């Protein structure tokens, strides 16, 4: 019943113009390249209106549908619809057959808008079952011609003309009845302007089998047009007709209502007023329940017809007929577009979709269908859109009356069209043309890494098909070239280089080069110094010593210190105060300019505690006494600080010079103060980390009484009895120290020396002030027989040699030793040593291990088997064992894809090689190897990078020492370090599964846990609990727990892991 309205300027039901002239006259080239502006020359600039379309082919795309109104107002059995455009706004007009009214649909400036509705009512009271309606402009006024279905043969009122004046938005149009008695139950019509004869023609279809053509002449307001009736057409219940002119010939399509539905092709030749040749082109499409509306339209070089039907079981269905390049074709290609989910009220009772209209809005096609009930409730308006897919032009449409510049993006053959109209919006000329865009690649690329020493990665972002490329030609500006699609290149000198990419195709017609400049800069060399003592609660100044770049306002410095939650500084030379002793990492990142080159330097630092310094005198402050200054200093922290040096200032006291070590550097020096006065004594202690502290004390010394004594003997075999006699008459008290740990206050004591040895007896005759000038005497108690006894003090490995420290604790020289050496807890070897170790002397014995064995010895033991070919007198100190290879992971940091692992050597053998396994919790491990030299008690930082893909979704990052020096670590308890990435508790792995006797459960706990509790509950398939276990104070990071399953019967069990509010359930099979 409806025809369509053409885009912007075509307002009539049928869009194709009369007397169309085909022209290939846009003066465009036959072949060109993508993205090249093409000027389309307007062949008819004098026309009143123009409509260009550079994006054709929409009607061959798969459409989509949507119901834009599910309760159409003011309608009762709506069975006609038409679209019209006044140059600014779009309108739809829906006729109500039972309501005898017209509903205007107001779309505004675009058919894609949600419309409003205006009920125009029964205009002039002349509507009597209105159905088909068409619009046309005449003398600047808008007119509509409609048919009344309720008028039968012999009666006027079957054809009505509506006058909207100059405004389609007029709410009070007038109506006129056109004199005609030849309409009988007319359902549809089409309205055309015959430009060749300057006539307005309406053609209506009676519900019988014939068409009636009305000739208004040149005056559309003629109330008595001449009529011409055609012969009967094939089919029964003729329902809709649509006309179109192709070249100089007129064609039409009709569709019948009654079963079987008939689609007829009409050929009028050059004379629209002649009897047409009728051909049934229904083919196999005869299974329709009813046929309703028919439309003809054109896009580009192809003609299309649409008709609306009801198909049993499918509701409303739209069919498309593609006639190809000419309407003379009587074998069009049928295409079932379906109901698109919106046509024909497919889910309602008594469904029908009687009428449709099609229109082109700019470059977009829209089809509207009215779904009607026989009644005033439930009527719907559906919109079908034909997508403007794959449009490869810079603009899709234009209304310019001048030339238009357009670019096409991809290789293909493209069509363009131009429709022109007169000032009454009637079609004038139709022009189309085509051009071929040759295969071409639009070159483009991006790059990353602009720093000297890095590999520059070039990413090919060219647009086009790779299959069209014969070769990629790259020039890097330094003489280097490549034919890879996305190559890499390493520049050897800083500077600005021009990179060029030319994709070479077979035709070569559209080969172009794309160039970009890259500035290769030198990489800064980041470094810094710490000249201050690294002590807790002391300001530490960080001195930036970075080189190899020119500092400017855009240079940036970033310092990261992993203390607590972490500190960041952005000053060039910041300062920091460590609040606690500990092992820390300081990282400096230097970037020379914005988006510039970055270098990173790091130092592992040990921050120690400040020692508490103090001392006391081992006796009263008396002159001329050898007084020991007893050090009471202490230090205790997590880094293992210990006091390693002492510096005394005795303030005038005279120290014991008998030792080889300077007395002012001894921990507990012996000092004599020669006269009674006040002395200022100062002690400074320094830890192994260079942290010092000082104390000063002022002490007053008093004069003492000179002590005299005699002994009954000074030597003899043990046990030796010695009688002591004081020779002082003025002493108020006495103090005897016998040199073997015993004392006496008797005036004249006796003492027995039970053990052999050399003893120094000290006697003090004390004056009233408590002071004395002591007297000493040496007593020698000899052993009655020879004693053989040695002590093993320590062992070490230096290179490939085993060194053992031995002390002769007997009274007889040691001339040979039998020792047993055990390496790595399994390699046993007996050793022999000969030489001389005198009584109470010490010696370091050296034994060869073999070439390369020192580096791979991780544990060593040495024990005494015999001394001078006999048994050792004691066995408590004649064996020594030590871990000789022990690597500890002190800390792990990961940030911005970079990781830093701090490793410490806790043993005595230098670490020269470390094999590390990196774990990010995704059941994939990365192996990495470090080589260098890490001496005893030293630590080093290992830097590396992980990809974004490796870290995606990772719960944590862990590093584990797998081997060191290609052998075993003696202590596996400190080989793991982790940092959280996720804050979630996770179950990582349960194995073996199926299980027999046990399962190993690997799980991850975040660092934030505090006295964490993880409960494991095991239930069988019936839900009965068969086991529980609770882990308290588990460590953050990766953990492993072994669960005993030997007592379980065979079957499937659920393991439920409960931590806080999080519960994880896993299944295991026990065999």
Short mmCIF file of C-alpha atoms in Angstrom, two decimals, residues 703-1009:
data_model
loop_
_atom_site.label_atom_id
_atom_site.label_comp_id
_atom_site.label_asym_id
_atom_site.label_seq_id
_atom_site.Cartn_x
_atom_site.Cartn_y
_atom_site.Cartn_z
CA UNK A 703 96.49 6.65 98.14
CA UNK A 704 96.88 3.05 99.37
CA UNK A 705 98.94 1.10 101.99
CA UNK A 706 102.00 -0.77 100.61
CA UNK A 707 101.41 -4.53 100.97
CA UNK A 708 104.15 -7.03 102.00
CA UNK A 709 103.97 -10.84 102.31
CA UNK A 710 105.97 -14.09 102.42
CA UNK A 711 105.22 -17.70 101.33
CA UNK A 712 106.25 -21.09 102.58
CA UNK A 713 107.04 -22.25 99.01
CA UNK A 714 106.61 -21.04 95.44
CA UNK A 715 106.61 -24.35 93.50
CA UNK A 716 106.00 -28.10 93.75
CA UNK A 717 103.83 -30.89 92.47
CA UNK A 718 100.08 -30.61 92.72
CA UNK A 719 98.41 -30.85 95.12
CA UNK A 720 100.66 -28.11 96.53
CA UNK A 721 100.18 -26.59 100.04
CA UNK A 722 101.34 -22.99 100.41
CA UNK A 723 101.31 -20.97 103.68
CA UNK A 724 100.99 -17.17 103.29
CA UNK A 725 102.14 -14.60 105.92
CA UNK A 726 101.41 -10.84 105.81
CA UNK A 727 104.20 -8.48 106.82
CA UNK A 728 102.08 -5.35 107.44
CA UNK A 729 101.48 -4.10 110.95
CA UNK A 730 99.15 -1.15 110.19
CA UNK A 731 96.64 -2.92 107.93
CA UNK A 732 93.05 -2.80 109.14
CA UNK A 733 92.04 -5.76 106.89
CA UNK A 734 93.49 -8.23 104.41
CA UNK A 735 92.49 -9.63 101.01
CA UNK A 736 94.21 -12.58 99.38
CA UNK A 737 93.53 -13.70 95.75
CA UNK A 738 95.16 -17.10 95.15
CA UNK A 739 94.86 -16.89 91.33
CA UNK A 740 92.73 -20.02 90.97
CA UNK A 741 89.39 -18.35 91.64
CA UNK A 742 89.51 -18.53 95.41
CA UNK A 743 90.14 -15.76 97.95
CA UNK A 744 90.65 -15.21 101.68
CA UNK A 745 90.47 -12.36 104.20
CA UNK A 746 92.54 -14.11 106.87
CA UNK A 747 95.73 -12.34 107.94
CA UNK A 748 97.90 -15.42 107.30
CA UNK A 749 95.99 -18.01 105.25
CA UNK A 750 97.06 -21.42 103.84
CA UNK A 751 95.95 -22.70 100.43
CA UNK A 752 96.18 -25.98 98.45
CA UNK A 753 96.60 -25.90 94.66
CA UNK A 754 94.94 -29.10 93.46
CA UNK A 755 95.54 -28.73 89.74
CA UNK A 756 98.78 -28.15 87.91
CA UNK A 757 99.28 -24.62 86.69
CA UNK A 758 100.99 -21.29 87.12
CA UNK A 759 99.10 -19.06 89.56
CA UNK A 760 99.59 -15.41 90.48
CA UNK A 761 98.78 -14.60 94.11
CA UNK A 762 97.80 -11.01 94.89
CA UNK A 763 97.84 -9.71 98.48
CA UNK A 764 96.28 -6.44 99.58
CA UNK A 765 96.92 -4.91 102.99
CA UNK A 766 94.03 -2.49 103.26
CA UNK A 767 94.32 0.89 104.97
CA UNK A 768 91.45 2.66 106.68
CA UNK A 769 90.46 4.28 103.36
CA UNK A 770 90.06 0.85 101.78
CA UNK A 771 93.05 1.23 99.45
CA UNK A 772 96.18 -0.84 99.12
CA UNK A 773 99.28 -1.08 97.00
CA UNK A 774 99.08 -4.82 96.20
CA UNK A 775 101.90 -7.37 96.30
CA UNK A 776 102.01 -10.32 93.87
CA UNK A 777 103.80 -13.69 93.98
CA UNK A 778 103.87 -16.48 91.37
CA UNK A 779 103.14 -20.06 92.48
CA UNK A 780 103.86 -23.01 90.14
CA UNK A 781 101.99 -26.27 90.75
CA UNK A 782 103.48 -28.96 88.50
CA UNK A 783 101.71 -32.01 87.09
CA UNK A 784 102.98 -35.30 88.41
CA UNK A 785 102.49 -37.09 84.99
CA UNK A 786 102.11 -36.07 81.31
CA UNK A 787 98.58 -34.99 80.14
CA UNK A 788 97.49 -35.15 76.48
CA UNK A 789 94.39 -33.00 75.71
CA UNK A 790 93.56 -30.83 72.68
CA UNK A 791 90.54 -28.61 71.86
CA UNK A 792 89.21 -27.94 68.33
CA UNK A 793 88.27 -24.27 68.40
CA UNK A 794 86.95 -23.51 64.88
CA UNK A 795 87.15 -24.47 61.23
CA UNK A 796 87.01 -22.46 58.01
CA UNK A 797 87.32 -23.01 54.29
CA UNK A 798 89.67 -20.72 52.37
CA UNK A 799 89.72 -21.45 48.66
CA UNK A 800 90.16 -25.21 48.36
CA UNK A 801 91.74 -25.60 51.81
CA UNK A 802 90.20 -26.69 55.11
CA UNK A 803 91.67 -24.82 58.09
CA UNK A 804 91.23 -26.11 61.66
CA UNK A 805 92.18 -24.13 64.80
CA UNK A 806 93.66 -26.41 67.56
CA UNK A 807 94.79 -25.61 71.14
CA UNK A 808 97.04 -27.89 73.27
CA UNK A 809 95.40 -27.86 76.69
CA UNK A 810 97.76 -30.52 78.08
CA UNK A 811 101.19 -30.18 79.62
CA UNK A 812 102.95 -32.24 76.97
CA UNK A 813 103.81 -31.11 73.43
CA UNK A 814 101.51 -32.55 70.72
CA UNK A 815 103.53 -34.03 67.84
CA UNK A 816 100.88 -35.79 65.80
CA UNK A 817 97.10 -35.78 65.42
CA UNK A 818 94.65 -38.22 63.81
CA UNK A 819 91.48 -36.40 62.64
CA UNK A 820 88.28 -37.41 60.84
CA UNK A 821 86.88 -35.00 58.24
CA UNK A 822 83.23 -35.21 57.04
CA UNK A 823 82.10 -32.97 54.13
CA UNK A 824 78.46 -32.37 53.16
CA UNK A 825 77.41 -34.89 55.83
CA UNK A 826 78.58 -37.91 53.80
CA UNK A 827 82.13 -37.55 52.44
CA UNK A 828 84.33 -39.07 55.22
CA UNK A 829 88.14 -38.98 55.21
CA UNK A 830 90.78 -39.60 57.94
CA UNK A 831 93.52 -36.95 58.15
CA UNK A 832 97.00 -37.12 59.67
CA UNK A 833 99.01 -34.17 60.97
CA UNK A 834 102.57 -34.07 62.34
CA UNK A 835 104.42 -31.17 63.89
CA UNK A 836 104.76 -29.57 67.32
CA UNK A 837 102.15 -27.74 69.41
CA UNK A 838 103.53 -26.81 72.81
CA UNK A 839 101.51 -26.86 75.99
CA UNK A 840 98.78 -24.17 76.10
CA UNK A 841 99.72 -23.08 72.57
CA UNK A 842 97.36 -22.86 69.56
CA UNK A 843 97.93 -23.74 65.93
CA UNK A 844 95.95 -23.56 62.64
CA UNK A 845 96.18 -26.79 60.64
CA UNK A 846 95.62 -26.72 56.86
CA UNK A 847 94.38 -29.60 54.68
CA UNK A 848 93.72 -29.65 50.90
CA UNK A 849 90.17 -30.39 49.77
CA UNK A 850 90.85 -30.85 46.06
CA UNK A 851 90.44 -28.52 43.10
CA UNK A 852 87.07 -26.73 43.11
CA UNK A 853 85.81 -28.52 46.23
CA UNK A 854 85.90 -25.47 48.47
CA UNK A 855 83.12 -23.72 46.48
CA UNK A 856 80.75 -26.70 46.74
CA UNK A 857 81.31 -27.66 50.37
CA UNK A 858 78.19 -26.59 52.24
CA UNK A 859 78.82 -28.35 55.58
CA UNK A 860 82.01 -29.54 57.29
CA UNK A 861 82.87 -31.49 60.47
CA UNK A 862 86.29 -32.33 62.00
CA UNK A 863 86.82 -34.61 65.03
CA UNK A 864 89.88 -35.81 66.99
CA UNK A 865 90.59 -39.56 66.77
CA UNK A 866 93.98 -39.70 68.55
CA UNK A 867 96.64 -37.39 70.07
CA UNK A 868 100.25 -38.60 69.90
CA UNK A 869 98.80 -42.01 68.93
CA UNK A 870 96.70 -42.27 72.08
CA UNK A 871 93.27 -41.16 73.22
CA UNK A 872 92.50 -37.54 74.04
CA UNK A 873 92.19 -36.99 77.80
CA UNK A 874 88.88 -35.11 77.20
CA UNK A 875 86.14 -35.57 74.57
CA UNK A 876 83.93 -32.56 75.20
CA UNK A 877 85.77 -30.14 72.89
CA UNK A 878 87.40 -32.37 70.28
CA UNK A 879 84.76 -32.03 67.51
CA UNK A 880 83.68 -28.96 65.53
CA UNK A 881 80.96 -28.68 62.78
CA UNK A 882 79.83 -25.72 60.72
CA UNK A 883 77.52 -24.74 57.84
CA UNK A 884 79.85 -23.38 55.19
CA UNK A 885 77.32 -22.39 52.47
CA UNK A 886 74.19 -20.54 53.59
CA UNK A 887 72.35 -17.96 51.45
CA UNK A 888 69.51 -15.99 53.02
CA UNK A 889 66.90 -14.01 51.07
CA UNK A 890 66.62 -10.93 53.27
CA UNK A 891 63.92 -9.07 51.34
CA UNK A 892 61.91 -9.09 48.11
CA UNK A 893 60.48 -5.97 46.48
CA UNK A 894 58.45 -5.78 43.24
CA UNK A 895 57.27 -2.54 41.73
CA UNK A 896 56.33 -1.45 38.18
CA UNK A 897 57.26 -4.90 36.77
CA UNK A 898 60.76 -4.70 38.29
CA UNK A 899 61.87 -6.89 41.17
CA UNK A 900 64.73 -6.47 43.66
CA UNK A 901 65.90 -9.50 45.66
CA UNK A 902 68.37 -8.98 48.52
CA UNK A 903 70.55 -12.02 49.30
CA UNK A 904 72.94 -12.31 52.28
CA UNK A 905 75.85 -14.76 52.74
CA UNK A 906 75.43 -16.14 56.26
CA UNK A 907 78.32 -18.64 56.05
CA UNK A 908 82.06 -18.63 55.31
CA UNK A 909 82.42 -19.85 51.69
CA UNK A 910 82.07 -17.07 49.10
CA UNK A 911 78.91 -17.44 46.99
CA UNK A 912 79.78 -17.23 43.30
CA UNK A 913 76.56 -18.48 41.72
CA UNK A 914 72.90 -18.42 42.74
CA UNK A 915 70.05 -20.29 41.05
CA UNK A 916 66.72 -18.66 41.89
CA UNK A 917 63.17 -19.72 41.14
CA UNK A 918 60.62 -16.89 40.76
CA UNK A 919 57.01 -17.72 41.57
CA UNK A 920 53.98 -15.46 40.95
CA UNK A 921 51.38 -17.98 42.10
CA UNK A 922 50.11 -18.92 38.63
CA UNK A 923 51.71 -22.41 38.63
CA UNK A 924 54.35 -21.16 36.24
CA UNK A 925 57.89 -20.60 37.46
CA UNK A 926 60.73 -18.55 36.06
CA UNK A 927 64.35 -19.53 36.65
CA UNK A 928 67.10 -16.92 36.90
CA UNK A 929 70.82 -17.13 37.70
CA UNK A 930 73.12 -14.63 39.44
CA UNK A 931 76.91 -14.80 39.22
CA UNK A 932 79.51 -12.76 41.05
CA UNK A 933 81.29 -12.94 44.38
CA UNK A 934 79.42 -12.58 47.68
CA UNK A 935 81.78 -12.92 50.64
CA UNK A 936 80.89 -13.93 54.18
CA UNK A 937 78.41 -11.59 55.94
CA UNK A 938 77.95 -9.51 52.78
CA UNK A 939 74.72 -8.99 50.89
CA UNK A 940 73.84 -8.06 47.31
CA UNK A 941 70.83 -6.92 45.30
CA UNK A 942 69.56 -8.85 42.29
CA UNK A 943 67.49 -6.74 39.87
CA UNK A 944 65.22 -8.11 37.15
CA UNK A 945 62.02 -7.58 35.20
CA UNK A 946 58.80 -9.57 34.78
CA UNK A 947 56.27 -9.01 31.98
CA UNK A 948 52.80 -7.58 32.55
CA UNK A 949 51.38 -10.89 31.35
CA UNK A 950 53.37 -12.80 33.98
CA UNK A 951 52.08 -10.51 36.75
CA UNK A 952 48.46 -10.42 35.54
CA UNK A 953 46.32 -11.67 38.41
CA UNK A 954 49.35 -12.83 40.43
CA UNK A 955 48.62 -13.04 44.21
CA UNK A 956 52.24 -12.70 45.25
CA UNK A 957 55.85 -12.66 44.11
CA UNK A 958 58.25 -15.12 45.73
CA UNK A 959 61.92 -15.88 45.18
CA UNK A 960 63.51 -19.15 46.31
CA UNK A 961 67.20 -20.12 46.39
CA UNK A 962 67.33 -23.48 44.60
CA UNK A 963 71.13 -23.92 44.45
CA UNK A 964 74.23 -21.96 45.26
CA UNK A 965 77.61 -22.68 43.70
CA UNK A 966 75.78 -25.52 41.86
CA UNK A 967 75.23 -27.39 45.13
CA UNK A 968 72.96 -27.49 48.17
CA UNK A 969 72.30 -24.73 50.68
CA UNK A 970 73.10 -25.96 54.18
CA UNK A 971 70.11 -24.05 55.61
CA UNK A 972 66.88 -24.30 53.61
CA UNK A 973 64.82 -22.40 56.19
CA UNK A 974 65.85 -18.93 55.00
CA UNK A 975 65.81 -19.53 51.22
CA UNK A 976 62.35 -18.01 50.55
CA UNK A 977 61.28 -14.38 50.33
CA UNK A 978 57.86 -13.09 49.24
CA UNK A 979 55.91 -9.89 48.67
CA UNK A 980 52.12 -9.74 48.49
CA UNK A 981 50.45 -8.61 45.30
CA UNK A 982 47.02 -9.86 46.26
CA UNK A 983 45.47 -9.44 49.70
CA UNK A 984 43.47 -12.69 49.41
CA UNK A 985 44.04 -16.03 51.07
CA UNK A 986 44.48 -18.59 48.28
CA UNK A 987 44.87 -22.35 47.87
CA UNK A 988 47.66 -22.84 45.31
CA UNK A 989 48.00 -26.60 44.86
CA UNK A 990 46.87 -29.91 46.38
CA UNK A 991 48.96 -32.96 45.47
CA UNK A 992 49.01 -35.85 44.95
CA UNK A 993 45.39 -36.07 43.82
CA UNK A 994 44.29 -38.93 43.86
CA UNK A 995 45.91 -39.45 47.28
CA UNK A 996 46.87 -42.61 49.17
CA UNK A 997 48.61 -41.80 52.46
CA UNK A 998 48.89 -38.01 52.46
CA UNK A 999 48.34 -34.78 50.54
CA UNK A 1000 50.54 -31.69 50.39
CA UNK A 1001 48.51 -28.47 50.58
CA UNK A 1002 50.24 -25.35 49.28
CA UNK A 1003 48.52 -22.11 50.26
CA UNK A 1004 49.20 -18.37 50.31
CA UNK A 1005 48.62 -15.94 53.18
CA UNK A 1006 48.86 -12.14 52.82
CA UNK A 1007 51.34 -10.05 54.77
CA UNK A 1008 48.51 -8.29 56.64
CA UNK A 1009 47.60 -11.37 58.68
#
